Amino acid sequence: MIALSGPSGFHGAPVTKFILCHAFMTYLLFSFPLQHFQYLFHYNQDVLATNQFKRMFFSKLVFLDLPDLLFTAMLIYNFRMFERRFGSRKFVSHLLATLLLGSLLELMAFAVLNRLEIRLGDMPTGLFSLVFPLYVPLYCTVPRVALVTLLGVPVTGKTINYILGLQMATSRIENLVVVACALVSGILWRVNFLKIQKFLQVPKLVGNQFDYCLGRFLESPVSKSLALPMGATLELQQRERIDRLEHQMMISALQASRRVEIGRPQPLDLAAGSNLFDSLNMNRHIHRSQSGASHNIGDNNVSEEQVRRFVEMGFSDERARQALRSANNNPTLATNFLLQNM
């Protein structure tokens, strides 16, 4: 299974690196030497009546359950692609805004449950309110790339993330309440409810100060694996090609989603046939496209920005222009041409 997570490592994702280090260090800290302080992170639906606001706040920053820590750590690592796409300052603004919204929604849910006289146990601890709002941009902006089919059901690169989230949300009814509030907060942020994206954001001065103080410790170099040649086996080559395709499709989806809209991207089925990487068929298709469009499409119709992106991915300038002309300047189709004709 290949997760839609972009290049490996933490390059361009210092905030994600900090969050993961914080999660593991605080778990170890409060599981062994400071175990007798765990009560400070337990709260329930009586938070309004018993003034447990501090416990509620701190509980959302520390894991006390190992399975939740491990599952969330995998999600955080996969979701680092959003920090690369948003930028670190906007990414932190998203985390803080959705954390605040999710907490307010949770208090409203407690009021309703108390009104209905429905009792729950202690609420879960951990970064649920930070991680689960990111499922909204995952669903809305990341294309569904079908890798294989299992019993007739397409399995995409996002499937593992959905499975992890479902496991965490359904383990307890208390988890489900927190997760539901977090998802709603992600939707509210995406639709810019009450201009929340403008008012709840990290000031640029604060972001610069944190970058000055901690940036040197959190910044990671570019992964050397990006400069390595294609894998030695056919399976490794196929996976690396799909990784490149997903990365380019995420860039295209980001450019196409400037207008705020909650909609599901149309799936691109890469598992429909046996000739996925059949270069012969692709060569024929490119040749027919070139012969029919060579008189109508010139270099003036080719997007220089897309050419630059393909060159950064490792393709030559000439091949990038040829693929864009053959695809009528469609970046997704041109990416298919390039990757399947390597």
PDB file of N, CA and C in Angstrom, residues 1-9 77-78 80-81 84 142-143 145-147 156-158 160-161 223 225-226 229-231 234-252 268 270 276-277 310 313 315 335-336 339-340 342:
ATOM      1  N   MET A   1       0.837  -1.185   0.000  1.00  0.00           N
ATOM      2  CA  MET A   1       0.000   0.000   0.000  1.00  0.00           C
ATOM      3  C   MET A   1       0.878   1.243   0.000  1.00  0.00           C
ATOM      4  N   ILE A   2       0.564   2.195  -0.860  1.00  0.00           N
ATOM      5  CA  ILE A   2       1.325   3.427  -0.948  1.00  0.00           C
ATOM      6  C   ILE A   2       0.448   4.552  -0.453  1.00  0.00           C
ATOM      7  N   ALA A   3       0.851   5.224   0.585  1.00  0.00           N
ATOM      8  CA  ALA A   3       0.095   6.352   1.106  1.00  0.00           C
ATOM      9  C   ALA A   3       0.438   7.600   0.325  1.00  0.00           C
ATOM     10  N   LEU A   4      -0.557   8.468   0.197  1.00  0.00           N
ATOM     11  CA  LEU A   4      -0.336   9.731  -0.483  1.00  0.00           C
ATOM     12  C   LEU A   4       0.378  10.674   0.473  1.00  0.00           C
ATOM     13  N   SER A   5       1.642  10.536   0.561  1.00  0.00           N
ATOM     14  CA  SER A   5       2.392  11.330   1.527  1.00  0.00           C
ATOM     15  C   SER A   5       3.534  12.106   0.915  1.00  0.00           C
ATOM     16  N   GLY A   6       3.758  12.007  -0.388  1.00  0.00           N
ATOM     17  CA  GLY A   6       4.815  12.751  -1.011  1.00  0.00           C
ATOM     18  C   GLY A   6       6.176  12.150  -0.722  1.00  0.00           C
ATOM     19  N   PRO A   7       7.246  12.926  -0.989  1.00  0.00           N
ATOM     20  CA  PRO A   7       8.595  12.424  -0.743  1.00  0.00           C
ATOM     21  C   PRO A   7       8.797  12.054   0.716  1.00  0.00           C
ATOM     22  N   SER A   8       9.668  11.077   0.945  1.00  0.00           N
ATOM     23  CA  SER A   8       9.902  10.609   2.308  1.00  0.00           C
ATOM     24  C   SER A   8      10.692  11.640   3.097  1.00  0.00           C
ATOM     25  N   GLY A   9      10.688  11.475   4.426  1.00  0.00           N
ATOM     26  CA  GLY A   9      11.427  12.384   5.280  1.00  0.00           C
ATOM     27  C   GLY A   9      10.599  13.580   5.702  1.00  0.00           C
ATOM     28  N   TYR A  77       2.440  11.536  10.178  1.00  0.00           N
ATOM     29  CA  TYR A  77       3.521  11.426   9.183  1.00  0.00           C
ATOM     30  C   TYR A  77       2.961  11.493   7.762  1.00  0.00           C
ATOM     31  N   ASN A  78       1.849  10.814   7.512  1.00  0.00           N
ATOM     32  CA  ASN A  78       1.244  10.867   6.181  1.00  0.00           C
ATOM     33  C   ASN A  78       0.688  12.247   5.856  1.00  0.00           C
ATOM     34  N   ARG A  80       1.857  15.068   6.651  1.00  0.00           N
ATOM     35  CA  ARG A  80       2.847  16.128   6.518  1.00  0.00           C
ATOM     36  C   ARG A  80       2.811  16.773   5.144  1.00  0.00           C
ATOM     37  N   MET A  81       2.168  16.094   4.188  1.00  0.00           N
ATOM     38  CA  MET A  81       2.039  16.679   2.850  1.00  0.00           C
ATOM     39  C   MET A  81       1.251  17.980   2.901  1.00  0.00           C
ATOM     40  N   ARG A  84       3.528  20.855   3.669  1.00  0.00           N
ATOM     41  CA  ARG A  84       4.277  21.241   2.473  1.00  0.00           C
ATOM     42  C   ARG A  84       3.409  22.049   1.514  1.00  0.00           C
ATOM     43  N   VAL A 142      -7.203  15.703  -2.363  1.00  0.00           N
ATOM     44  CA  VAL A 142      -6.256  14.682  -2.821  1.00  0.00           C
ATOM     45  C   VAL A 142      -6.985  13.709  -3.748  1.00  0.00           C
ATOM     46  N   PRO A 143      -6.548  13.557  -4.991  1.00  0.00           N
ATOM     47  CA  PRO A 143      -7.237  12.671  -5.932  1.00  0.00           C
ATOM     48  C   PRO A 143      -7.217  11.218  -5.467  1.00  0.00           C
ATOM     49  N   VAL A 145      -6.499   7.771  -6.415  1.00  0.00           N
ATOM     50  CA  VAL A 145      -5.763   7.008  -7.418  1.00  0.00           C
ATOM     51  C   VAL A 145      -5.908   5.531  -7.088  1.00  0.00           C
ATOM     52  N   ALA A 146      -6.704   4.825  -7.868  1.00  0.00           N
ATOM     53  CA  ALA A 146      -6.946   3.405  -7.624  1.00  0.00           C
ATOM     54  C   ALA A 146      -5.714   2.596  -8.004  1.00  0.00           C
ATOM     55  N   LEU A 147      -5.097   1.965  -7.017  1.00  0.00           N
ATOM     56  CA  LEU A 147      -3.887   1.186  -7.257  1.00  0.00           C
ATOM     57  C   LEU A 147      -4.203  -0.251  -7.616  1.00  0.00           C
ATOM     58  N   THR A 156      -7.306   2.680  -2.967  1.00  0.00           N
ATOM     59  CA  THR A 156      -6.558   3.864  -3.359  1.00  0.00           C
ATOM     60  C   THR A 156      -5.411   4.119  -2.384  1.00  0.00           C
ATOM     61  N   GLY A 157      -4.615   5.133  -2.711  1.00  0.00           N
ATOM     62  CA  GLY A 157      -3.516   5.508  -1.846  1.00  0.00           C
ATOM     63  C   GLY A 157      -3.966   6.107  -0.533  1.00  0.00           C
ATOM     64  N   LYS A 158      -5.244   6.495  -0.438  1.00  0.00           N
ATOM     65  CA  LYS A 158      -5.762   7.075   0.803  1.00  0.00           C
ATOM     66  C   LYS A 158      -6.400   6.037   1.712  1.00  0.00           C
ATOM     67  N   ILE A 160      -5.316   3.458   3.458  1.00  0.00           N
ATOM     68  CA  ILE A 160      -4.679   3.158   4.747  1.00  0.00           C
ATOM     69  C   ILE A 160      -4.976   4.259   5.761  1.00  0.00           C
ATOM     70  N   ASN A 161      -5.044   5.511   5.302  1.00  0.00           N
ATOM     71  CA  ASN A 161      -5.366   6.610   6.217  1.00  0.00           C
ATOM     72  C   ASN A 161      -6.792   6.497   6.736  1.00  0.00           C
ATOM     73  N   SER A 223      15.639  14.631   1.087  1.00  0.00           N
ATOM     74  CA  SER A 223      15.920  13.197   1.123  1.00  0.00           C
ATOM     75  C   SER A 223      16.804  12.803  -0.053  1.00  0.00           C
ATOM     76  N   SER A 225      17.074   9.994  -1.263  1.00  0.00           N
ATOM     77  CA  SER A 225      16.420   8.974  -2.100  1.00  0.00           C
ATOM     78  C   SER A 225      15.788   9.590  -3.327  1.00  0.00           C
ATOM     79  N   LEU A 226      15.517  10.934  -3.286  1.00  0.00           N
ATOM     80  CA  LEU A 226      14.897  11.562  -4.442  1.00  0.00           C
ATOM     81  C   LEU A 226      15.861  11.635  -5.611  1.00  0.00           C
ATOM     82  N   PRO A 229      18.450   6.648  -8.783  1.00  0.00           N
ATOM     83  CA  PRO A 229      17.760   6.154  -9.970  1.00  0.00           C
ATOM     84  C   PRO A 229      16.573   5.283  -9.605  1.00  0.00           C
ATOM     85  N   MET A 230      15.817   4.926 -10.626  1.00  0.00           N
ATOM     86  CA  MET A 230      14.633   4.100 -10.416  1.00  0.00           C
ATOM     87  C   MET A 230      15.036   2.751  -9.835  1.00  0.00           C
ATOM     88  N   GLY A 231      14.096   2.109  -9.112  1.00  0.00           N
ATOM     89  CA  GLY A 231      14.363   0.841  -8.452  1.00  0.00           C
ATOM     90  C   GLY A 231      14.805  -0.241  -9.419  1.00  0.00           C
ATOM     91  N   LEU A 234      10.923  -4.452 -11.185  1.00  0.00           N
ATOM     92  CA  LEU A 234       9.752  -3.881 -11.836  1.00  0.00           C
ATOM     93  C   LEU A 234       8.759  -3.364 -10.809  1.00  0.00           C
ATOM     94  N   GLU A 235       8.623  -4.081  -9.691  1.00  0.00           N
ATOM     95  CA  GLU A 235       7.689  -3.648  -8.658  1.00  0.00           C
ATOM     96  C   GLU A 235       8.106  -2.309  -8.050  1.00  0.00           C
ATOM     97  N   LEU A 236       9.409  -2.154  -7.761  1.00  0.00           N
ATOM     98  CA  LEU A 236       9.889  -0.883  -7.207  1.00  0.00           C
ATOM     99  C   LEU A 236       9.712   0.248  -8.211  1.00  0.00           C
ATOM    100  N   GLN A 237       9.979  -0.014  -9.474  1.00  0.00           N
ATOM    101  CA  GLN A 237       9.797   1.009 -10.492  1.00  0.00           C
ATOM    102  C   GLN A 237       8.338   1.424 -10.590  1.00  0.00           C
ATOM    103  N   GLN A 238       7.430   0.455 -10.524  1.00  0.00           N
ATOM    104  CA  GLN A 238       6.006   0.766 -10.602  1.00  0.00           C
ATOM    105  C   GLN A 238       5.591   1.636  -9.414  1.00  0.00           C
ATOM    106  N   ARG A 239       6.070   1.317  -8.238  1.00  0.00           N
ATOM    107  CA  ARG A 239       5.693   2.095  -7.055  1.00  0.00           C
ATOM    108  C   ARG A 239       6.252   3.510  -7.144  1.00  0.00           C
ATOM    109  N   GLU A 240       7.495   3.649  -7.598  1.00  0.00           N
ATOM    110  CA  GLU A 240       8.084   4.975  -7.691  1.00  0.00           C
ATOM    111  C   GLU A 240       7.371   5.811  -8.739  1.00  0.00           C
ATOM    112  N   ARG A 241       6.953   5.205  -9.818  1.00  0.00           N
ATOM    113  CA  ARG A 241       6.210   5.949 -10.836  1.00  0.00           C
ATOM    114  C   ARG A 241       4.875   6.436 -10.292  1.00  0.00           C
ATOM    115  N   ILE A 242       4.192   5.583  -9.539  1.00  0.00           N
ATOM    116  CA  ILE A 242       2.912   5.975  -8.968  1.00  0.00           C
ATOM    117  C   ILE A 242       3.113   7.085  -7.944  1.00  0.00           C
ATOM    118  N   ASP A 243       4.204   7.019  -7.172  1.00  0.00           N
ATOM    119  CA  ASP A 243       4.498   8.093  -6.222  1.00  0.00           C
ATOM    120  C   ASP A 243       4.663   9.426  -6.939  1.00  0.00           C
ATOM    121  N   ARG A 244       5.382   9.395  -8.048  1.00  0.00           N
ATOM    122  CA  ARG A 244       5.568  10.638  -8.801  1.00  0.00           C
ATOM    123  C   ARG A 244       4.248  11.145  -9.369  1.00  0.00           C
ATOM    124  N   LEU A 245       3.446  10.226  -9.870  1.00  0.00           N
ATOM    125  CA  LEU A 245       2.149  10.606 -10.414  1.00  0.00           C
ATOM    126  C   LEU A 245       1.277  11.235  -9.342  1.00  0.00           C
ATOM    127  N   GLU A 246       1.235  10.634  -8.155  1.00  0.00           N
ATOM    128  CA  GLU A 246       0.416  11.181  -7.070  1.00  0.00           C
ATOM    129  C   GLU A 246       0.896  12.566  -6.666  1.00  0.00           C
ATOM    130  N   HIS A 247       2.214  12.752  -6.616  1.00  0.00           N
ATOM    131  CA  HIS A 247       2.752  14.049  -6.222  1.00  0.00           C
ATOM    132  C   HIS A 247       2.340  15.127  -7.224  1.00  0.00           C
ATOM    133  N   GLN A 248       2.435  14.833  -8.515  1.00  0.00           N
ATOM    134  CA  GLN A 248       2.042  15.804  -9.529  1.00  0.00           C
ATOM    135  C   GLN A 248       0.541  16.067  -9.495  1.00  0.00           C
ATOM    136  N   MET A 249      -0.255  15.029  -9.249  1.00  0.00           N
ATOM    137  CA  MET A 249      -1.702  15.206  -9.211  1.00  0.00           C
ATOM    138  C   MET A 249      -2.126  16.058  -8.025  1.00  0.00           C
ATOM    139  N   MET A 250      -1.412  15.940  -6.907  1.00  0.00           N
ATOM    140  CA  MET A 250      -1.727  16.782  -5.760  1.00  0.00           C
ATOM    141  C   MET A 250      -1.442  18.254  -6.071  1.00  0.00           C
ATOM    142  N   ILE A 251      -0.359  18.517  -6.807  1.00  0.00           N
ATOM    143  CA  ILE A 251      -0.052  19.888  -7.201  1.00  0.00           C
ATOM    144  C   ILE A 251      -1.147  20.431  -8.111  1.00  0.00           C
ATOM    145  N   SER A 252      -1.585  19.624  -9.078  1.00  0.00           N
ATOM    146  CA  SER A 252      -2.646  20.058  -9.989  1.00  0.00           C
ATOM    147  C   SER A 252      -3.952  20.274  -9.250  1.00  0.00           C
ATOM    148  N   LEU A 268      -9.165   8.550 -10.616  1.00  0.00           N
ATOM    149  CA  LEU A 268      -8.375   8.136 -11.751  1.00  0.00           C
ATOM    150  C   LEU A 268      -8.005   6.687 -11.543  1.00  0.00           C
ATOM    151  N   LEU A 270      -6.139   3.615 -12.035  1.00  0.00           N
ATOM    152  CA  LEU A 270      -4.902   3.076 -12.571  1.00  0.00           C
ATOM    153  C   LEU A 270      -4.851   1.567 -12.489  1.00  0.00           C
ATOM    154  N   LEU A 276      -1.178  -1.028 -17.697  1.00  0.00           N
ATOM    155  CA  LEU A 276      -0.934   0.234 -17.010  1.00  0.00           C
ATOM    156  C   LEU A 276       0.387   0.845 -17.431  1.00  0.00           C
ATOM    157  N   PHE A 277       1.421   0.046 -17.482  1.00  0.00           N
ATOM    158  CA  PHE A 277       2.741   0.551 -17.818  1.00  0.00           C
ATOM    159  C   PHE A 277       3.204  -0.030 -19.151  1.00  0.00           C
ATOM    160  N   PHE A 310       7.668  19.594 -14.554  1.00  0.00           N
ATOM    161  CA  PHE A 310       8.110  18.293 -15.056  1.00  0.00           C
ATOM    162  C   PHE A 310       9.633  18.191 -15.057  1.00  0.00           C
ATOM    163  N   MET A 313      10.784  17.318 -11.742  1.00  0.00           N
ATOM    164  CA  MET A 313      10.532  15.913 -11.429  1.00  0.00           C
ATOM    165  C   MET A 313      11.557  14.985 -12.073  1.00  0.00           C
ATOM    166  N   PHE A 315      12.270  14.993 -15.670  1.00  0.00           N
ATOM    167  CA  PHE A 315      12.086  14.793 -17.099  1.00  0.00           C
ATOM    168  C   PHE A 315      12.814  15.889 -17.872  1.00  0.00           C
ATOM    169  N   THR A 335       1.256  13.911 -17.427  1.00  0.00           N
ATOM    170  CA  THR A 335       2.003  13.140 -16.415  1.00  0.00           C
ATOM    171  C   THR A 335       1.896  11.647 -16.715  1.00  0.00           C
ATOM    172  N   ASN A 336       0.689  11.203 -17.065  1.00  0.00           N
ATOM    173  CA  ASN A 336       0.515   9.801 -17.444  1.00  0.00           C
ATOM    174  C   ASN A 336       1.395   9.434 -18.616  1.00  0.00           C
ATOM    175  N   LEU A 339       5.153   9.275 -17.344  1.00  0.00           N
ATOM    176  CA  LEU A 339       5.478   8.183 -16.422  1.00  0.00           C
ATOM    177  C   LEU A 339       5.339   6.819 -17.086  1.00  0.00           C
ATOM    178  N   GLN A 340       4.362   6.680 -17.961  1.00  0.00           N
ATOM    179  CA  GLN A 340       4.147   5.376 -18.581  1.00  0.00           C
ATOM    180  C   GLN A 340       5.025   5.172 -19.817  1.00  0.00           C
ATOM    181  N   MET A 342       8.435   5.906 -19.665  1.00  0.00           N
ATOM    182  CA  MET A 342       9.806   6.053 -19.175  1.00  0.00           C
ATOM    183  C   MET A 342      10.677   4.891 -19.671  1.00  0.00           C
TER     184      MET A 342
END
